[in-house]
Amino acid sequence: MKAHSILISCGLISINLLSIFPLINPNHVAANTMLPPAQSKSLVSGVKWQGTSFPIEVFQGYTSLFGYRDSVEGGSKKEFHLGLDIRSPRGSYIRSWKNGKVLRVFQDPACGISLQIESNDWIHQYCHLEGGVEERNGERFLVDRVGGLEFQEGQSVEAGTRIGRVGMSGRTTGPHLHWGLMYQGQWVDPGVVLREMYIQQSNGVLPLQHM
């Protein structure tokens, strides 16, 4: 598969660019659920990306891009992948991309153990986590006892906070983080955001830092 291969240096880590979210039939993707590429670039270039964090501590590469790709089931079928898959060792920590609050914790066949964080107009989603989802007195929690993590729906988190660990829950062929970004209800290519974060750092708009 052809990747958008731009080398990005994020302080102490260097990364090549790629993408996330559950695989879906392209015929079932409504046009208004995704921000067109030109609008995505215009949106992210108009933002100063202070206070953002690269979502993985141990980066090993990207495994799937945002957009159409061959079905993982083989054959000629195409699927639409709504996000960025970032390969990382199982059990390595995941960090919150921005300040926000835990909107939802859940488990489903595609994303497995998952966490959504709301940051004003943005929602960032983290899939295939370790641990489990527990309910206590009507409240839902993401609980990873081995990793020493517990997050409740509605809880505030800061950018860079460890919010989970890379796992194998849900539909996956190997350990990775499936990272999805939504802006005002529309999916955005996370690769576009990461590129702009790097450009601003390399041009001195933002200080170079370990993201």
PDB file of C-alpha atoms in Angstrom, residues 70-77:
ATOM      1  CA  ASP A  70      -7.903  -3.070   0.293  1.00  0.00           C
ATOM      2  CA  SER A  71     -10.035  -5.140   2.616  1.00  0.00           C
ATOM      3  CA  VAL A  72      -8.125  -6.980   5.326  1.00  0.00           C
ATOM      4  CA  GLU A  73     -10.328  -9.951   4.402  1.00  0.00           C
ATOM      5  CA  GLY A  74      -8.699 -10.096   0.959  1.00  0.00           C
ATOM      6  CA  GLY A  75     -10.219 -10.056  -2.514  1.00  0.00           C
ATOM      7  CA  SER A  76     -11.100  -6.938  -4.488  1.00  0.00           C
ATOM      8  CA  LYS A  77     -13.304  -5.374  -1.814  1.00  0.00           C
TER       9      LYS A  77
END
